[in-house]
Amino acid sequence: MENEKTVLVTGSTQGIGYAIAKKFTLLGYKVAINGHIHEEVEKACKSLQQLLPAEQANNIIAAPGDITSPANVDEIVGAVQEKLGSLYALVNNAGMTQDKLLLRMSEDDWDRVLNLNLRAVFLLTRKIARLMIRQGYGRIINIASVVGEIGNAGQANYVASKAGLIGFTKALARELAPKSITVNAVSPGFINTEMTQKLSEAQKNNLLASIPLKRLAEPNEVAAAVLFLASEDAAYITGQSLGVNGGLSM
Ligand code: NAD
């Protein structure tokens, strides 16, 4: 067991975030579940609590809220600390797409994606880094994307946000290393989630042709990389982007 260390996973009601929260739960971490839809957060929280003996159910809490609002960020972090104690790890997983070719992309399409995928990460990380610096330890893991490294037509806003997140990861890794806080990114390729279920058959077939391992990944396989970076074994790894992409970028 990982000694009941506390982790906050943003956007953990479904998909990759839920898989990450589930793995942390099964390894004995205390986990705060976040998402912008309160009922979904409660539902995910309950389903994870059911994996534990009744006396440990309080180790999993709901920390709902839209993280693009600074007031919500303060509230979420306050609630997590109050209920689960000091934070060991932050997983910045919440993210969204709003795909369009550049010439059809509105300012709103651009702003919404950058606001969640990058600005909210800045807000939450700034708040939590302050606490981690005081503690003298911590792990920050950002969920980026392979397209932040190799680009993707029709996703200029999303790709800019994920490339920005990888840059943010490296800058922060340098800033926080003297305080024994590591900062890394996990960059998934194409994962079997709602986000990729939106793709047409033709898009999926094209995609599979370009992936050396010839399949999408399961959310669990991304979660495994996150759990490794959060573990004691990864203490000497910082400022990296770990690709979980079936060989798509190499
Ligand atoms: P998803 O769409 O299935 O889930 C998104 C989660 O984010 C939900 O829990 C939702 O409640 C939460 N969320 C959305 N807006 C929010 C807000 N304003 N405040 C708080 N929470 C909010 O996502 P997914 O497909 O599991 O992707 C998770 C992460 O992985 C994202 O950052 C995504 O960019 C990245 N990613 C996904 C894939 C993929 O193939 N699915 C590939 C590469 C990277």
Coordinates of C-alpha atoms and ligand atoms in Angstrom, one line a residue:
M1 CA 0.0 0.0 0.0
E2 CA 1.2 3.5 -0.7
N3 CA 0.6 4.7 2.9
E4 CA -2.6 6.5 2.1
K5 CA -0.9 9.4 0.3
T6 CA -3.4 11.9 -1.1
V7 CA -3.8 12.6 -4.8
L8 CA -6.2 14.9 -6.7
V9 CA -7.1 13.8 -10.2
T10 CA -8.9 16.4 -12.3
G11 CA -11.6 15.2 -14.7
S12 CA -11.7 11.8 -13.1
T13 CA -15.4 11.0 -13.6
Q14 CA -14.8 8.9 -16.8
G15 CA -12.2 7.9 -19.4
I16 CA -8.5 8.2 -18.6
G17 CA -9.0 10.2 -15.4
Y18 CA -11.3 7.6 -14.0
A19 CA -8.9 4.8 -14.9
I20 CA -6.1 6.8 -13.1
A21 CA -8.3 7.3 -10.0
K22 CA -9.2 3.6 -9.9
K23 CA -5.6 2.5 -10.0
F24 CA -4.7 4.9 -7.2
T25 CA -7.7 3.7 -5.2
L26 CA -6.7 0.0 -5.6
L27 CA -3.1 0.8 -4.5
G28 CA -4.3 2.4 -1.2
Y29 CA -3.9 6.1 -2.0
K30 CA -6.5 8.6 -0.8
V31 CA -8.1 10.0 -3.9
A32 CA -10.1 13.2 -4.6
I33 CA -12.4 12.9 -7.7
N34 CA -13.0 16.0 -9.7
G35 CA -15.2 16.9 -12.7
H36 CA -17.4 19.8 -13.7
I37 CA -20.7 17.9 -13.4
H38 CA -21.5 17.3 -9.7
E39 CA -23.7 14.2 -10.2
E40 CA -21.0 12.5 -12.3
V41 CA -18.4 13.2 -9.6
E42 CA -20.6 11.7 -6.9
K43 CA -21.3 8.6 -9.1
A44 CA -17.6 8.0 -9.9
C45 CA -16.7 8.6 -6.2
K46 CA -19.3 6.0 -5.1
S47 CA -18.2 3.4 -7.6
L48 CA -14.6 3.7 -6.4
Q49 CA -15.6 3.6 -2.7
Q50 CA -17.3 0.3 -3.4
L51 CA -14.0 -1.2 -4.3
L52 CA -12.8 -0.7 -0.8
P53 CA -13.7 -2.2 2.6
A54 CA -16.4 0.0 4.2
E55 CA -14.0 1.5 6.8
Q56 CA -11.8 2.9 4.0
A57 CA -14.5 4.4 1.9
N58 CA -13.8 7.9 3.3
N59 CA -10.4 7.7 1.6
I60 CA -12.2 8.5 -1.7
I61 CA -13.9 11.9 -1.8
A62 CA -15.8 14.0 -4.3
A63 CA -14.2 17.3 -5.1
P64 CA -16.5 18.6 -7.9
G65 CA -16.1 22.0 -9.6
D66 CA -15.2 23.7 -12.9
I67 CA -11.5 24.2 -12.6
T68 CA -11.4 27.1 -15.0
S69 CA -12.7 29.3 -12.1
P70 CA -10.0 30.5 -9.6
A71 CA -12.7 30.6 -6.9
N72 CA -13.5 26.9 -7.5
V73 CA -9.9 26.0 -7.5
D74 CA -9.5 27.5 -4.1
E75 CA -12.6 25.7 -2.9
I76 CA -11.5 22.3 -4.3
V77 CA -8.0 22.4 -2.8
G78 CA -9.4 23.6 0.5
A79 CA -11.9 20.7 0.6
V80 CA -9.3 18.1 -0.3
Q81 CA -6.9 19.3 2.3
E82 CA -9.5 19.4 5.0
K83 CA -10.9 15.9 4.2
L84 CA -7.7 14.0 3.1
G85 CA -4.8 16.0 4.5
S86 CA -1.7 17.4 2.6
L87 CA -1.5 16.6 -1.1
Y88 CA 1.2 14.2 -2.3
A89 CA 0.3 14.3 -6.0
L90 CA -1.7 16.3 -8.5
V91 CA -2.8 14.8 -11.8
N92 CA -3.9 17.5 -14.3
N93 CA -6.0 15.3 -16.5
A94 CA -9.2 17.3 -17.3
G95 CA -9.1 18.4 -20.9
M96 CA -11.3 18.9 -24.0
T97 CA -11.3 19.2 -27.7
Q98 CA -13.2 21.5 -30.0
D99 CA -12.0 20.4 -33.4
K100 CA -12.1 22.6 -36.5
L101 CA -9.9 23.5 -39.4
L102 CA -8.2 26.8 -38.6
L103 CA -10.2 28.9 -41.1
R104 CA -13.4 27.8 -39.5
M105 CA -12.2 28.0 -35.9
S106 CA -13.9 30.8 -33.9
E107 CA -12.3 32.7 -31.0
D108 CA -14.6 30.9 -28.7
D109 CA -13.4 27.5 -30.0
W110 CA -9.8 28.6 -29.3
D111 CA -10.5 30.2 -25.9
R112 CA -12.5 27.3 -24.4
V113 CA -9.9 24.7 -25.2
L114 CA -6.9 26.9 -24.0
N115 CA -8.9 27.9 -20.9
L116 CA -9.4 24.3 -19.7
N117 CA -6.3 22.5 -21.1
L118 CA -3.8 25.2 -20.1
R119 CA -5.1 28.1 -18.0
A120 CA -6.9 25.9 -15.5
V121 CA -3.7 23.7 -15.2
F122 CA -1.8 26.9 -14.4
L123 CA -4.4 28.0 -11.8
L124 CA -4.6 24.7 -10.0
T125 CA -0.9 23.9 -10.2
R126 CA 0.1 27.4 -8.8
K127 CA -2.2 26.8 -5.8
I128 CA -0.9 23.3 -5.1
A129 CA 2.7 24.0 -5.9
R130 CA 2.7 26.6 -3.0
L131 CA 1.6 23.8 -0.6
M132 CA 4.1 21.3 -2.0
I133 CA 6.9 23.8 -1.7
R134 CA 6.1 24.1 2.0
Q135 CA 6.0 20.4 2.4
G136 CA 9.2 19.8 0.5
Y137 CA 7.8 17.0 -1.6
G138 CA 5.2 16.3 -4.3
R139 CA 4.5 14.9 -7.7
I140 CA 2.8 16.8 -10.5
I141 CA 1.7 14.8 -13.6
N142 CA 0.2 16.5 -16.6
I143 CA -1.8 14.6 -19.2
A144 CA -0.7 16.0 -22.5
S145 CA -1.1 14.2 -25.9
V146 CA 1.0 12.8 -28.7
V147 CA -0.5 15.5 -31.0
G148 CA 1.3 18.1 -28.8
E149 CA 4.5 16.6 -30.2
I150 CA 3.6 15.7 -33.8
G151 CA 0.7 18.0 -34.6
N152 CA -2.7 17.1 -36.0
A153 CA -4.8 18.8 -38.7
G154 CA -8.1 20.2 -37.4
Q155 CA -6.8 20.5 -33.9
A156 CA -4.8 23.7 -33.9
N157 CA -6.3 24.9 -30.6
Y158 CA -5.9 21.5 -28.9
V159 CA -2.4 20.8 -30.2
A160 CA -1.3 24.3 -29.1
S161 CA -2.7 23.6 -25.6
K162 CA -0.9 20.2 -25.3
A163 CA 2.4 21.5 -26.7
G164 CA 2.0 24.3 -24.2
L165 CA 1.4 21.8 -21.4
I166 CA 4.6 20.0 -22.3
G167 CA 6.5 23.3 -22.2
F168 CA 4.8 24.2 -18.9
T169 CA 5.9 20.8 -17.5
K170 CA 9.6 21.4 -18.3
A171 CA 9.6 24.9 -17.0
L172 CA 8.0 23.9 -13.7
A173 CA 10.2 20.8 -13.4
R174 CA 13.2 23.2 -13.3
E175 CA 11.5 25.6 -10.9
L176 CA 10.4 22.9 -8.4
A177 CA 13.3 20.5 -8.6
P178 CA 15.2 22.2 -5.7
K179 CA 12.1 21.5 -3.5
S180 CA 12.2 17.8 -4.4
I181 CA 9.0 18.1 -6.4
T182 CA 8.9 16.3 -9.7
V183 CA 6.9 17.4 -12.7
N184 CA 6.2 15.2 -15.7
A185 CA 3.8 14.7 -18.5
V186 CA 2.2 11.6 -19.8
S187 CA 1.4 11.9 -23.5
P188 CA -1.2 9.4 -24.6
G189 CA -1.7 8.5 -28.3
F190 CA -5.2 7.5 -29.3
I191 CA -7.1 5.9 -26.4
N192 CA -10.4 4.1 -26.4
T193 CA -12.6 6.8 -24.7
E194 CA -15.5 9.0 -25.6
M195 CA -13.1 11.5 -27.1
T196 CA -12.0 9.0 -29.8
Q197 CA -15.5 7.4 -30.2
K198 CA -16.4 10.7 -31.9
L199 CA -14.1 9.8 -34.8
S200 CA -15.6 8.4 -38.0
E201 CA -14.7 4.8 -39.2
A202 CA -12.6 6.3 -42.0
Q203 CA -10.7 8.5 -39.5
K204 CA -10.2 5.5 -37.2
N205 CA -8.9 3.3 -40.0
N206 CA -6.4 6.0 -41.1
L207 CA -5.3 6.3 -37.6
L208 CA -4.7 2.6 -37.1
A209 CA -2.7 2.4 -40.2
S210 CA -0.2 5.0 -38.7
I211 CA 0.1 3.3 -35.3
P212 CA 2.9 0.8 -35.2
L213 CA 1.1 -1.3 -32.6
K214 CA -2.1 -1.2 -34.8
R215 CA -4.6 -0.6 -32.0
L216 CA -5.9 2.1 -29.7
A217 CA -4.8 1.9 -26.1
E218 CA -7.1 1.3 -23.1
P219 CA -7.3 4.0 -20.4
N220 CA -5.8 1.6 -18.0
E221 CA -2.5 1.6 -20.0
V222 CA -2.2 5.4 -19.6
A223 CA -3.1 5.1 -15.9
A224 CA -0.2 2.6 -15.5
A225 CA 2.3 5.3 -16.7
V226 CA 0.8 7.9 -14.3
L227 CA 1.0 5.5 -11.3
F228 CA 4.7 4.8 -12.2
L229 CA 5.5 8.5 -12.3
A230 CA 3.8 9.0 -8.9
S231 CA 5.6 6.1 -7.3
E232 CA 8.8 6.2 -5.2
D233 CA 10.6 4.4 -8.0
A234 CA 10.2 7.5 -10.3
A235 CA 11.9 9.9 -7.8
Y236 CA 14.7 10.7 -10.2
I237 CA 12.5 11.4 -13.2
T238 CA 11.5 15.0 -13.8
G239 CA 10.7 17.3 -16.8
Q240 CA 9.9 14.3 -19.1
S241 CA 7.0 13.5 -21.3
L242 CA 6.3 9.8 -21.3
G243 CA 4.6 8.7 -24.5
V244 CA 1.9 6.0 -24.3
N245 CA 1.1 5.9 -28.0
G246 CA 1.8 2.5 -29.6
G247 CA 4.9 3.9 -31.3
L248 CA 3.1 6.8 -33.1
S249 CA 5.9 9.2 -32.2
M250 CA 9.5 7.9 -32.2
Ligands
NAD1 P1 -13.2 12.7 -21.2 O1 -13.8 13.7 -22.2 O2 -13.7 11.3 -21.3 O3 -13.3 13.3 -19.7 C1 -13.1 14.6 -19.4 C2 -13.1 14.8 -17.9 O4 -12.8 16.2 -17.7 C3 -14.5 14.6 -17.3 O5 -14.3 14.0 -16.0 C4 -15.1 16.0 -17.2 O6 -16.0 16.1 -16.1 C5 -13.8 16.8 -16.9 N1 -13.9 18.2 -17.2 C6 -14.3 18.8 -18.4 N2 -14.3 20.1 -18.2 C7 -14.0 20.4 -16.9 C8 -13.9 21.6 -16.2 N3 -14.1 22.8 -16.7 N4 -13.5 21.4 -14.9 C9 -13.3 20.2 -14.3 N5 -13.4 19.1 -15.0 C10 -13.7 19.1 -16.3 O7 -11.6 12.8 -21.4 P2 -10.5 11.7 -21.8 O8 -10.7 11.3 -23.2 O9 -10.5 10.6 -20.7 O10 -9.2 12.5 -21.7 C11 -8.5 12.8 -20.5 C12 -7.2 13.6 -20.8 O11 -6.4 12.8 -21.7 C13 -7.5 14.9 -21.5 O12 -6.6 15.9 -21.0 C14 -7.2 14.6 -23.0 O13 -6.8 15.8 -23.7 C15 -6.1 13.6 -22.8 N6 -5.9 12.7 -24.0 C16 -6.9 11.9 -24.4 C17 -6.8 11.1 -25.4 C18 -7.8 10.2 -25.9 O14 -7.6 9.5 -26.9 N7 -9.0 10.1 -25.2 C19 -5.5 11.1 -26.1 C20 -4.5 11.9 -25.7 C21 -4.7 12.8 -24.6

